Structures are given as C-alpha cells and as structure tokens.
C-alpha angles and dihedrals in degrees: 000000000000118000123242133205090265091061093065128091104251099162126043126191137167135207144153150217096251110204141177134191114268104172147011098286132061091247093058101093141139123214130208120246120182133205116222112202093199091065098020089229140125115235147152111274112267143138146175124289115251116234109290093007124133123228095249093050091046092049093054092044093049092048091055093044095048102035104021091234129118114226145191117222123232132170122004107244111185149318112238117200130187138162123265130176096274099040132290131339122212125200119190114206128200135182108250130190120210111246127198123010107358093194097062135065121051118115121171112249141167094279099040123023099173138029124193128191108214140169110254093258090050090048092051089055091051103043114102098210132061090216090060090049090053091052090050090051089057090053093052091046093058115112111260091232111050142151127211107210116190109209110195130189110217118260125253117302104177125256119317093225090059093057117082098186136072106313091223087064096050104128131214116278122232088266089050091052089055091049091050091051091052091046089052090060094045095046091051090066089069095054098236117206103190140015128219126180144175106259096253119116094234091052094048092046091052093062101026092100091054090053091049091051092057096038100247142110127254108254113219120227119184093195088071094062126097090236091059091042091056090056096042115011093192097050092090091047091054092047094049090052090050092050091048092049089060088067129218124085112301125185111215123188122200143147137278093251092058109037101065092053092047094049095044093048095048092045092051092050093048096040090238117157112227123223115253100258106144135018096225100041145302114348120234108163120177111278093017130127138217111206104208122189118202131186123230091276094057095256118142112244102166141017132190127179119216115188123218111313089233112084100214131057115265131206115253 
C-alpha cells in the first residue's frame, strides 16, 4: 500500500511519567498528573519539541514548564502516535524522577492550572486518555532495580583516507565537535554518573564534555573498540553487561562496527523488540545514542534509539 501525506509524522512531542518517592520501598511512588484548562482534561505532562530540539531535552523542559520541577530521565516507555489533521503526531514518553526539592515549583499557568501527585492507581482513575494510562502501566511494570546505559557512537571525525597519522589518534572534525556538543546536552538529561569509552581519540572526545560536566575522567575500555571486537566479538557484550550490573547511569562510547552486534545480542537475550531503525540491521549513525535499560541482573529490558542530536545532515 502506498503511503500518503497523512501517514507521515508532522508533529513531534515528548513527555514523561514524572515520579517521586513516597515510601520506604522502591515501589512506593507518586506520579504527577496535570489539568489542562484548554482541553479540560487530566494528562501526563508533555509538549511539542522546539525546532532542532531532541525528545529528551524537550521532555525535561516541558516537565519544568508544566510542573515546576526539574527532572532526570530514566527508561524510555513508549511512543504514542495518533492522527491529526495534517498527518500523524508522535509523542515520546520517558520515565522521569524528580530532582531537587520536590516540594517547590508548581505555579498555575495558562497551559496547566492544577497538578496532583497521585499513587499510580489514583492516577489511572484520573487520567482522561487510555493512551496515558497505558504509558503509566509501563512505568509501574519497570523493574525496581534498573540501570539506564547510554551507548553512544562517536561523532564525525573526517575521512580516514584524509588522515596521515595513527588512526587511533584521528580527532573529531568541526562537524563532529558540533555533534558532541549537542550530545552533551542530550546526555545530561539522563543524569549520567560515569563515562567509559573505547581508547580512540574520537571516541574520548565525543564524551569528554559529559565527563567534565559531572567532574570525572573518561575511563578507557579496550573491549569497546573495533579492533578488540574483531578478535572477540562478544567481548564488548560482556563488558557492557558488567558496566550495567554496577548500576547508575553510565555513558559508554564505542564504534559503528561494535554497537549493532552489542544491541542485537542483548536484545535477543532479553527478548526485547528493537525499534525499526534501519532496513539492513541495527542503526548506529555517528553521533547517535542507544538508550538501554537493564534490570538488576544485567538483563536488557528496553531499548530506544536516538539519532544524532543535530537535526540536519553534516559533512564528515
């Protein structure tokens, strides 16, 4: 069947299940539900992406604008699509934990005139849309112990044939520097706590800014390089699982010859369906990111692909 104009995504938004701790165990949480006077409905906080904005950055911005709270993103939950007059609208939803003072922030405004903190069952009874309830169900189904691992392919570094020196020392190009800067902003929304990279200059440079932002050094890991992968294809898989098992929110930078195998292998082991990103396999474009969610045993339970944080194609 041929596609029509109304089949295309013409509007892109992002939102989250914003939650805060409400008891002694990890399952004791409250979630934020907002009332929008324009529609007279109760919904999860969300809003449209600004031009050139990524879904994670938009989600955090919209959460602060609508609820008054800063937040740290966690697992990707779901993309909801529905038809509007001009085509289709897509809304990407994340899990998001309140950061900072949870008692301050909300001020009624034109978009949102009321915010309620509810238990998940209370929120389901309040939400106006079934799609929001389904997103909330995915939040409550997340494992209580989980790790968000951010697997990055290094940014653009020019063409290999134009570099006369050691290829391991080939630096980012100007376009790659811009990609790395945009990645730095997007990765910050997840609250990373450590940074690991293949020991190639272009990989380290891609995530150096993230390490500087959190006051740490980039740890080098040879198993993440294509050279190591050629000798032992599963070495990177084992190392990724080990890093995830340590918990927290690690940023890991590797190469295009490694990432597809890692993602495919982990997804097959965990029974995780991968988003359709590329006809001939798993996508891993330069400057892109796989957001991988693991349970406490190091098993993959969710995967989300985020293309380059820059919206337009760049020269190498």
